[in-house]
Short mmCIF file of C-alpha atoms in Angstrom, two decimals:
data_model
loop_
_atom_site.label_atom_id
_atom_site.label_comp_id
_atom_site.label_asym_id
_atom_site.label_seq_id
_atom_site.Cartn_x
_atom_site.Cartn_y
_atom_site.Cartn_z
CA UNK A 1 90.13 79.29 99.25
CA UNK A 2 93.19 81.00 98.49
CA UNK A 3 94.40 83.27 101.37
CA UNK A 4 95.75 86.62 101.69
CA UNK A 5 99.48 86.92 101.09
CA UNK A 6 99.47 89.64 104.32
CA UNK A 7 103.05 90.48 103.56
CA UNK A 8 102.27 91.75 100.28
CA UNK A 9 99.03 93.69 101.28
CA UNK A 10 100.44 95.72 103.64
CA UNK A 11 103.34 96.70 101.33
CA UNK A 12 100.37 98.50 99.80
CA UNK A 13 99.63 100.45 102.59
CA UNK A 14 102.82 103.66 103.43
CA UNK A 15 101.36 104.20 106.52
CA UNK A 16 101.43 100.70 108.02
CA UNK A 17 105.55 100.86 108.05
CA UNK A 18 105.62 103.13 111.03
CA UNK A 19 104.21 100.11 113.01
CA UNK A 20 101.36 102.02 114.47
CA UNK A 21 98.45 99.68 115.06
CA UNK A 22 95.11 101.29 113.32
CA UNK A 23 92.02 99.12 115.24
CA UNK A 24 89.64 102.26 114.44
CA UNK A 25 88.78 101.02 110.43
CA UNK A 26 85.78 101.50 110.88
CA UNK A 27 85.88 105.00 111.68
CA UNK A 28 88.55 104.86 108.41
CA UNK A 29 91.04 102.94 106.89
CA UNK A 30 94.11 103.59 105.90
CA UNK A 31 94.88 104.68 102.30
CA UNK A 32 96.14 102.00 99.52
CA UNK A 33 99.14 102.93 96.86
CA UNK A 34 97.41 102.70 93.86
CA UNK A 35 94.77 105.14 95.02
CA UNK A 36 97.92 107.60 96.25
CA UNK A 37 99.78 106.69 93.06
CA UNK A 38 96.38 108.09 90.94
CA UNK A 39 95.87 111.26 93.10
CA UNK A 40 99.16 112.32 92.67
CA UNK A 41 99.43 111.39 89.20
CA UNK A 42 96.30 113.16 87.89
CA UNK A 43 97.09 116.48 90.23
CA UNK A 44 100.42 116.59 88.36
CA UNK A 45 99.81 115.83 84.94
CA UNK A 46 95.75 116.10 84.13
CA UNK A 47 94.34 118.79 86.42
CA UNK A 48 92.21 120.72 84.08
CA UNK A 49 88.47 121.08 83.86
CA UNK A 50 87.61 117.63 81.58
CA UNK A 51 85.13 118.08 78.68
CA UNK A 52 87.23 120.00 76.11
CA UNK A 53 88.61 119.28 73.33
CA UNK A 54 92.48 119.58 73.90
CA UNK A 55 94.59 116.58 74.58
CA UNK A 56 94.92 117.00 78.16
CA UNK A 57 91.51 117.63 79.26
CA UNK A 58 90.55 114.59 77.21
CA UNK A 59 92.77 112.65 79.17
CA UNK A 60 91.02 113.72 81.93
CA UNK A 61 88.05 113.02 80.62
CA UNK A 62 89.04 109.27 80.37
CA UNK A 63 90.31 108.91 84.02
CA UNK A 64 86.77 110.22 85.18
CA UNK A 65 85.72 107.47 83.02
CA UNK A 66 88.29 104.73 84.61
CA UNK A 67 86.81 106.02 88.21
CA UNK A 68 83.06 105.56 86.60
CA UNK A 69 83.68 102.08 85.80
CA UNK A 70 85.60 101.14 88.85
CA UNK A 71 82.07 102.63 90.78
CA UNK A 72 80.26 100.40 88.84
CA UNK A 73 82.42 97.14 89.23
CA UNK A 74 82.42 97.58 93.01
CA UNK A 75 78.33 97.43 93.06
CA UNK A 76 78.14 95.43 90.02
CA UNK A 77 75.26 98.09 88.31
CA UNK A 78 74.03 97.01 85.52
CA UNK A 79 75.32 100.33 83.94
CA UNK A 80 77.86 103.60 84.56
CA UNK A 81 74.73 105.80 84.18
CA UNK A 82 73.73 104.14 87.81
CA UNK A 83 76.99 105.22 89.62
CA UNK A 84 77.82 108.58 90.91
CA UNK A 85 80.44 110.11 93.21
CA UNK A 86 79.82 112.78 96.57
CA UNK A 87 81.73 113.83 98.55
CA UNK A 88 80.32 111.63 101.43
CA UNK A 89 77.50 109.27 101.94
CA UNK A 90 75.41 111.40 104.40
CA UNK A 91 75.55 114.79 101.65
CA UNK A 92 74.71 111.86 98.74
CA UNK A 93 71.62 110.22 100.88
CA UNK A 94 70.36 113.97 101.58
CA UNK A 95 70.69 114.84 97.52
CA UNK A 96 68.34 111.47 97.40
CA UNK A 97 66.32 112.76 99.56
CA UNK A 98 65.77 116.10 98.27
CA UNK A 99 65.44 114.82 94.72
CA UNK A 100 62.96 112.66 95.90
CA UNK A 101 60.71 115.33 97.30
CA UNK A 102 58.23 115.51 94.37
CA UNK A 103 57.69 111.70 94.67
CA UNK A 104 56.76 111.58 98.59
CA UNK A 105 52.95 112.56 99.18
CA UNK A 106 51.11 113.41 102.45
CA UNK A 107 50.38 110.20 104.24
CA UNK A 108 53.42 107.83 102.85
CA UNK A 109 55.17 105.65 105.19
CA UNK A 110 59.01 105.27 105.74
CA UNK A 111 60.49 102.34 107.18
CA UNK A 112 64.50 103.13 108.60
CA UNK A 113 66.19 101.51 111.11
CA UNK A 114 68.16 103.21 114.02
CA UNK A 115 72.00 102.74 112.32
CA UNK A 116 74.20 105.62 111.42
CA UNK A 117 72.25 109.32 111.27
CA UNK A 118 74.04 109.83 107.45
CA UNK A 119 71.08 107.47 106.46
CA UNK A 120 68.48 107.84 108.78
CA UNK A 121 68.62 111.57 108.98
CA UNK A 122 68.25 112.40 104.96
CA UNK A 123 64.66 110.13 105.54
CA UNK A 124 63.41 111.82 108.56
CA UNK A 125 63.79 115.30 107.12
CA UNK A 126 62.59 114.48 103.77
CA UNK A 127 59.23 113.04 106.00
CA UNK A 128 58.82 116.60 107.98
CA UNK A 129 58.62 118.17 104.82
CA UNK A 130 56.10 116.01 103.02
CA UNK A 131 54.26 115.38 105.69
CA UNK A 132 55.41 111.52 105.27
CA UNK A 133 55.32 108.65 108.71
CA UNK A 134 58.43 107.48 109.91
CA UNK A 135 58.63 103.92 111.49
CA UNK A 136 61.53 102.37 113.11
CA UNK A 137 63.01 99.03 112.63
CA UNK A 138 64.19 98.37 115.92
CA UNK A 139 66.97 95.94 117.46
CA UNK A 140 66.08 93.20 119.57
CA UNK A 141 67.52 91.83 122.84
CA UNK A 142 68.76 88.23 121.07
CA UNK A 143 70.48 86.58 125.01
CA UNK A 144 68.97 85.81 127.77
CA UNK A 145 72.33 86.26 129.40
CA UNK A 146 73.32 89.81 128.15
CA UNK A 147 71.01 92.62 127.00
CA UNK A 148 73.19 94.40 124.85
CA UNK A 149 73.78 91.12 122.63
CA UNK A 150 71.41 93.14 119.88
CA UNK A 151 70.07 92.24 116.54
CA UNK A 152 67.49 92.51 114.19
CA UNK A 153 64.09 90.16 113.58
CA UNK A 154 63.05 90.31 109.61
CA UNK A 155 59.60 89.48 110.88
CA UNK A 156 59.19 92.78 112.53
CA UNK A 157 60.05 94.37 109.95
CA UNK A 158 57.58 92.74 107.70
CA UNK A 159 54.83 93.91 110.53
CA UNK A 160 55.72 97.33 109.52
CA UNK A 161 54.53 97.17 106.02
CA UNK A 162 51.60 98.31 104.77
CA UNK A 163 50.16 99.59 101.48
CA UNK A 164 51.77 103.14 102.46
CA UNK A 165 55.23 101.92 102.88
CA UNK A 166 57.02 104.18 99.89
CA UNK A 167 60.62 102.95 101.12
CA UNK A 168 62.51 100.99 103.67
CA UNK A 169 66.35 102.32 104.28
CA UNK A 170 68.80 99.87 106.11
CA UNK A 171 72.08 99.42 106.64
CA UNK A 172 73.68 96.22 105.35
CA UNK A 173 75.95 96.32 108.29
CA UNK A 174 75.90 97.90 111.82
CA UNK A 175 78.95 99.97 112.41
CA UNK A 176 78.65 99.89 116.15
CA UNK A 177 76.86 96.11 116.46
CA UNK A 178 79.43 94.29 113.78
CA UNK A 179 76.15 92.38 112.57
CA UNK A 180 75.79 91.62 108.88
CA UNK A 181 72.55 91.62 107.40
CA UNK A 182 71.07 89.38 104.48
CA UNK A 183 70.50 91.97 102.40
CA UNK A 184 68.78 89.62 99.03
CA UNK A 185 67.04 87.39 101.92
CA UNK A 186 65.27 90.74 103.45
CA UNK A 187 64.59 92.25 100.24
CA UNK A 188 63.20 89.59 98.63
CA UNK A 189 60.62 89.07 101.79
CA UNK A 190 60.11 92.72 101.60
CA UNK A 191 59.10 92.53 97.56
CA UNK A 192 56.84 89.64 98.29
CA UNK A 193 54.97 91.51 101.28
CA UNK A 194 54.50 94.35 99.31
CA UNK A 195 53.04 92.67 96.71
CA UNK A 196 50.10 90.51 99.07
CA UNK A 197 49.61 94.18 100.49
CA UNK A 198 48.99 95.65 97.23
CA UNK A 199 51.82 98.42 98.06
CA UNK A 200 52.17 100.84 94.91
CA UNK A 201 55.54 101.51 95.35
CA UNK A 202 58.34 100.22 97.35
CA UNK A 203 61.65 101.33 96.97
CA UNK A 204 64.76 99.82 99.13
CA UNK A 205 67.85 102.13 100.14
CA UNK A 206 71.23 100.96 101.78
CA UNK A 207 73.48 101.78 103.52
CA UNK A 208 76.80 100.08 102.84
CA UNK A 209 79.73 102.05 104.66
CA UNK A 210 80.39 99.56 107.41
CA UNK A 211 80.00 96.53 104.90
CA UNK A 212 82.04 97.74 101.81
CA UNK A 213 85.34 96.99 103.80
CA UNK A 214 84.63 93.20 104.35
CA UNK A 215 82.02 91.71 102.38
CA UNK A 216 80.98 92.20 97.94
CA UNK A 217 78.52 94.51 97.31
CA UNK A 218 76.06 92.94 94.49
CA UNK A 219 72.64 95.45 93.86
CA UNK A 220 71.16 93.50 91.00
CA UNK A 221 71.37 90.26 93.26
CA UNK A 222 70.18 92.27 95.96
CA UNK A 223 67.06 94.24 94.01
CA UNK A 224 67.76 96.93 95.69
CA UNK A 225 67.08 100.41 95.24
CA UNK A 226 69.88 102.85 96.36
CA UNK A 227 73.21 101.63 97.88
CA UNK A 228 75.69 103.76 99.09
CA UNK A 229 79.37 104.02 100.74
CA UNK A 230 82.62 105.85 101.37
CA UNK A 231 85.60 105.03 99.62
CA UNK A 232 87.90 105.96 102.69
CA UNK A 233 86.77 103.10 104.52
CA UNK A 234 87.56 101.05 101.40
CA UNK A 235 90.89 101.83 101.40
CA UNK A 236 90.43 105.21 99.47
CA UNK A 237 90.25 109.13 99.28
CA UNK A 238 87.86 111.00 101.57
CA UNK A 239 84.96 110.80 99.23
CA UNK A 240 81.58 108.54 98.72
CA UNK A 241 80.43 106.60 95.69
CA UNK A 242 76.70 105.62 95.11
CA UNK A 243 74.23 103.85 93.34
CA UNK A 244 70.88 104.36 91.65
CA UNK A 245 68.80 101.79 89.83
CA UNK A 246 67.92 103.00 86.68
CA UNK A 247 64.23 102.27 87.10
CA UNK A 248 64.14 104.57 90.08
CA UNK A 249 66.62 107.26 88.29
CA UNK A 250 62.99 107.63 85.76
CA UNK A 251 60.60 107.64 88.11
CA UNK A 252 61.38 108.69 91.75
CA UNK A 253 63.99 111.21 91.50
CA UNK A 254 63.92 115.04 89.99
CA UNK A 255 66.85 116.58 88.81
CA UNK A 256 68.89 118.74 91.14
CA UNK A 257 71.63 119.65 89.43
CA UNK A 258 71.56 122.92 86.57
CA UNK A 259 68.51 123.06 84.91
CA UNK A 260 70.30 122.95 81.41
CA UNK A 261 72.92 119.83 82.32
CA UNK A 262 71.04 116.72 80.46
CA UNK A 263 71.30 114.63 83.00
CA UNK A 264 67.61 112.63 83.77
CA UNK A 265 68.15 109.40 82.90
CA UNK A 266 71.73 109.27 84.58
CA UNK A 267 72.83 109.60 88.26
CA UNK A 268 74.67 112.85 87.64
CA UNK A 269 71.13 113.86 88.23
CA UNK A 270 71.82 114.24 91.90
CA UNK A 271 75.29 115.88 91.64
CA UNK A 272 75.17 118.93 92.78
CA UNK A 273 78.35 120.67 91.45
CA UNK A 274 81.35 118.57 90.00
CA UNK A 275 82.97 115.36 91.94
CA UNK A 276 86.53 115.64 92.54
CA UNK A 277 87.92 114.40 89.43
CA UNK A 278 91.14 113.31 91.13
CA UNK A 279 89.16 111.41 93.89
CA UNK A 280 87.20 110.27 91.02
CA UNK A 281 89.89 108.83 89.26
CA UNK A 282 91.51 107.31 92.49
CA UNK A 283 88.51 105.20 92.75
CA UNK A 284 89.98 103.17 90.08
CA UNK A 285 92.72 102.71 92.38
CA UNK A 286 90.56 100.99 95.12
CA UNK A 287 89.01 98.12 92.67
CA UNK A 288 92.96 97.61 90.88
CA UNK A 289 93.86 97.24 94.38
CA UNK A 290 91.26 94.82 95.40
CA UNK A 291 91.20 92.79 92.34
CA UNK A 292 95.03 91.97 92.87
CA UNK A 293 94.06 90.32 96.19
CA UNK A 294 93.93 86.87 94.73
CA UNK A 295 95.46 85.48 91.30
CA UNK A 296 91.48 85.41 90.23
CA UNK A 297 91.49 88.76 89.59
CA UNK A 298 87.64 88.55 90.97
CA UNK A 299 85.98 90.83 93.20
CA UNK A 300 83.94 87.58 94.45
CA UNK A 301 87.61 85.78 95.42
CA UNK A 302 89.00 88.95 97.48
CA UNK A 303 85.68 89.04 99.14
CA UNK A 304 85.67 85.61 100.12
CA UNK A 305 89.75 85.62 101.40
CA UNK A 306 89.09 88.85 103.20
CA UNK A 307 86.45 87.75 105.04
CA UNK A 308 87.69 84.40 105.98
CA UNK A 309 91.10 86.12 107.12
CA UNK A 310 88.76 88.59 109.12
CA UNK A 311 87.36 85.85 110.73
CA UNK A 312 90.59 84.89 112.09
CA UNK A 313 91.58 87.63 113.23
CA UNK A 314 88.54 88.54 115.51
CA UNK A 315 88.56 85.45 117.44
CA UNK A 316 90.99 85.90 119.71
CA UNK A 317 89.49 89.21 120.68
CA UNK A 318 85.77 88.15 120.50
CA UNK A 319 86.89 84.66 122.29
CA UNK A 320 88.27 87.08 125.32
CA UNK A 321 85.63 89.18 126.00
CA UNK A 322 82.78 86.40 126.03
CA UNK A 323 84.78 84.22 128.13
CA UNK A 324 83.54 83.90 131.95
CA UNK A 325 85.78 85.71 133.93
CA UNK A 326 84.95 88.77 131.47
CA UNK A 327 81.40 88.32 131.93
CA UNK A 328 81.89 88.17 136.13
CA UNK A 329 83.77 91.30 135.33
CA UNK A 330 80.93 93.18 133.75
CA UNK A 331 82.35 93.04 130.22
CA UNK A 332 79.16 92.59 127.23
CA UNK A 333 79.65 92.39 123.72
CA UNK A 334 77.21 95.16 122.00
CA UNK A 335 75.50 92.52 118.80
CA UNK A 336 76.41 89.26 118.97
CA UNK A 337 79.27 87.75 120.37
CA UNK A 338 79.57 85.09 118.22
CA UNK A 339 82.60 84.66 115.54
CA UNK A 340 80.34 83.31 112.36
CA UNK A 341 79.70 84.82 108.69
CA UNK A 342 77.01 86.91 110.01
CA UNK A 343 79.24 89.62 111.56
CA UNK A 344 82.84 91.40 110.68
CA UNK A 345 85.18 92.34 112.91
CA UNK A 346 83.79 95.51 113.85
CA UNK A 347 83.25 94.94 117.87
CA UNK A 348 82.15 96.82 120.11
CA UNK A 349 81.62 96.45 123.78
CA UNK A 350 80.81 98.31 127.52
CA UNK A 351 82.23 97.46 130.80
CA UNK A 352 79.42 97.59 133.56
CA UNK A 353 78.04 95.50 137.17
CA UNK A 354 79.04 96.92 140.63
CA UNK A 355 82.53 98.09 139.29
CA UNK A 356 81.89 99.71 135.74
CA UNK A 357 84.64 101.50 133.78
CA UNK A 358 83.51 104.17 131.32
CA UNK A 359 84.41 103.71 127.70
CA UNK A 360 86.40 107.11 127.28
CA UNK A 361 88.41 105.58 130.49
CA UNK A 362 89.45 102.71 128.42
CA UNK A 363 90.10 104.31 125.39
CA UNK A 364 92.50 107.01 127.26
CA UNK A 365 94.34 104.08 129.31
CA UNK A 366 94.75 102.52 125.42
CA UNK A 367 96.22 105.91 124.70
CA UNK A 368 98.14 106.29 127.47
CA UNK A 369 100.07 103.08 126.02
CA UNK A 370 100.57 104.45 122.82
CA UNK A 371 100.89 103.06 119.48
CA UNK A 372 97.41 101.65 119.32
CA UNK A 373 94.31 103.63 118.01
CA UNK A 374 91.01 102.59 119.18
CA UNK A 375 87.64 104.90 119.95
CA UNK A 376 84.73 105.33 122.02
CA UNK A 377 81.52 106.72 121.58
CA UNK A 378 78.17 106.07 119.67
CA UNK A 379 79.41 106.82 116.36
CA UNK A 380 76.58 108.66 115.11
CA UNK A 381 74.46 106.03 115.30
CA UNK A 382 73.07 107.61 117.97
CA UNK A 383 69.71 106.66 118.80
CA UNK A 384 70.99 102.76 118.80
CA UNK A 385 73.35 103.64 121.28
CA UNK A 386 70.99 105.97 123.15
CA UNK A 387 67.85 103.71 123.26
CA UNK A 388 69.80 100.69 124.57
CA UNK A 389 68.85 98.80 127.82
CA UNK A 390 69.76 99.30 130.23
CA UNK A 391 70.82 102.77 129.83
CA UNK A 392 74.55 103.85 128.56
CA UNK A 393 75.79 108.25 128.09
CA UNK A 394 75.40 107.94 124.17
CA UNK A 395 78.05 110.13 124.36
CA UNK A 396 80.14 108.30 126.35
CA UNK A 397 78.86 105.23 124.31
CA UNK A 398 80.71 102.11 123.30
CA UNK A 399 84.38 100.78 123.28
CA UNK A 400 84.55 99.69 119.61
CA UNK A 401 87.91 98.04 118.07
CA UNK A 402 87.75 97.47 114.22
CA UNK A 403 90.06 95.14 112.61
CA UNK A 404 90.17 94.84 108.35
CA UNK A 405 92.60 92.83 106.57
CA UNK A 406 95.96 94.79 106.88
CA UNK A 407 95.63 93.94 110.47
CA UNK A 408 97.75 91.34 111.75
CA UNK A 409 97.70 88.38 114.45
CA UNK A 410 100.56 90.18 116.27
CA UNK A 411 98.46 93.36 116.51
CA UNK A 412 95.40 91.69 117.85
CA UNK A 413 97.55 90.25 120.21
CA UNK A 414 98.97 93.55 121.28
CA UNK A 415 95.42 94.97 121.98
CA UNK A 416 94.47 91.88 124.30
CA UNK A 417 97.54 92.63 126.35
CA UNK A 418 96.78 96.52 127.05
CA UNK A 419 92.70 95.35 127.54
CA UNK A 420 93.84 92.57 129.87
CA UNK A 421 95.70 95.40 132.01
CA UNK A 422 92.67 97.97 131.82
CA UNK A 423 90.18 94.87 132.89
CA UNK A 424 92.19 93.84 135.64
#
């Protein structure tokens, strides 16, 4: 495995030089140089409407193209027609979901799970208007010893099926739990189901914000559906990038867009109004930046180094609170508490027993430190943070601290000493 040279990633990131210690990544991370380098550069030089035929606007043209193809590399589609651009992934899943409206009938079953309201929202609507069942995929209590230690059970999910089931939307990672999910493992068993059920059509959306940060995104080894994300928690612009298998681009979705743009067998089909081109073209910026991770020049090799450096860096935090005296103290890991493959360091936790501390309490003694930016809250995954027992203020919600790979040791280290103070 060849590891990150940290010294030469963060030279990548401007805003890491003032020292300040970002641990809220997963509300956003911080913005690489080749995406600033390609903002700047196509705001200066190729801002014109592309399409034309002067020399300018076909250079345009092309760096919408580069942006295209960088889409399509980070999902590995099978084709540029399946990639598309929004400006973020809960406007992109409702588009889906409106385009999708002449394909849902009276009577047809949606599976979702209880994860970030950008993707469970789009699906809950799109049922009230079709007159479509919703049915929750619901977290499990997974330790005897601490009920907030949550996760999900693929053979509950299963249970759900039935020959109504028109589509199942999941995330591929929890933003507030940290838990990865085996995304080809559940959609194979899903495919299979269907099939002994005799299900017409199943269809498989994804969520993929808190996972594009840590782990490779792959839809054709997945077989899914619709996969989605946001480029500024990959190190980008404030925009979102999705995909749309080509199969389901014919036959699930009607155009949204201008009745005269030719646009049905591609995923333009669902943008409503132009992408911005210079976020577009940034995109590019992202994969160039990724790529030059490792000397492999592989998506599949940054992966891998990012998330075994990611590993090491959560488990000094995750090894803290888990130990005994934290537990005595009322400290419990929300997901698993475990440092393993099948979670990223996205970790989130509560303080409670006879002498609680509320999460906004910790947060502001963080902040009264300075320097360090954490949050609290239920991240709009709501109803997971609202439905947990026992009972926690949603809106006071979790501590979370979220670590990616510009993080350092040093940091981590910093953010033990201020919780060590708070717990004490």
């Amino acid at each position: 495995m060849t590891a990150i040279d940290l010294e030469k990633v963060r030279a990548r990131f401007p805003s890491l030089r003032a020292g300040y210690i970002y641990a809220d990544n997963a509300g956003g991370s911080q913005v690489c140089q080749e995406v600033l380098d390609r903002i700047f550069d196509y705001l200066c030089n190729t801002n014109v409407q592309p399409g034309a035929a002067y020399s300018v606007s076909e250079q345009s043209s092309q760096r919408i193209l580069e942006g295209i193809n960088a889409a399509a590399l980070l999902f590995n589609a099978a084709s540029t027609v399946e990639v598309g651009f929004g400006s973020s992934t809960g406007l992109i899943f409702e588009n889906i979901s409106r385009a999708m409206e002449n394909d849902i009938t009276v009577g047809d079953e949606i599976i979702i799970t209880e994860e970030h309201e950008a993707h469970c929202g789009p699906w809950k609507r799109l049922a009230d208007r079709r007159g479509a069942v919703v049915k929750y995929w619901r977290t499990m209590v997974t330790s005897e010893n601490n009920p907030f230690s949550l996760g999900y059970n693929l053979h509950d999910l299963l249970l759900l099926l039935s020959p109504k089931t028109r589509l199942v939307a999941i995330s591929a990672c929890s933003n507030v739990l940290g838990s990865v999910m085996p995304i080809e493992d559940i959609v194979s068993a899903l495919r299979k189901r269907a099939r002994e059920l005799m299900t017409p059509k199943l269809e498989v959306s994804v969520d993929c914000v808190a996972y594009a940060p840590h782990r490779r995104i792959n839809v054709q080894k997945w077989d899914v559906d619709y996969c989605v994300c946001s480029l500024y928690k990959v190190y980008g612009a404030h925009n979102a990038v999705f995909y749309m298998r080509s199969g389901a681009l014919q036959s699930s979705l009607s155009k949204i867009v201008h009745h005269f743009v030719a646009a049905e067998s591609s995923a333009r089909k669902i943008e409503i109004g132009g992408p911005g081109y210079e976020l577009v073209y940034s995109a590019a910026g992202v994969v160039s930046y990724l790529l030059a991770l490792t000397p492999y020049h592989s998506l599949d090799a940054s992966f891998d180094a990012i998330a075994e450096y990611e590993q090491h860096l959560m488990k000094p935090l995750l090894s803290f609170l888990t130990d005994q005296k934290q537990y005595e103290r009322g400290v419990r890991v929300v997901g698993n508490g475990k440092v393993d493959e099948s979670r990223v360091p996205t970790i989130s936790f509560v303080v409670v027993g006879q002498t609680p501390i509320k999460s906004q309490n910790i947060v502001n003694f963080f902040d009264s430190k300075g320097g360090i930016g954490i949050r609290y809250g239920h991240f709009y995954a709501y109803s997971l943070v609202a439905n947990m027992n026992p009972r926690i203020d949603p809106d006071d919600g979790v501590v979370r601290i979220s670590f990616v790979h510009y993080n350092t040791v040093k940091e981590v280290e910093r953010i033990l000493e201020v919780l060590k103070e708070v717990l004490a």
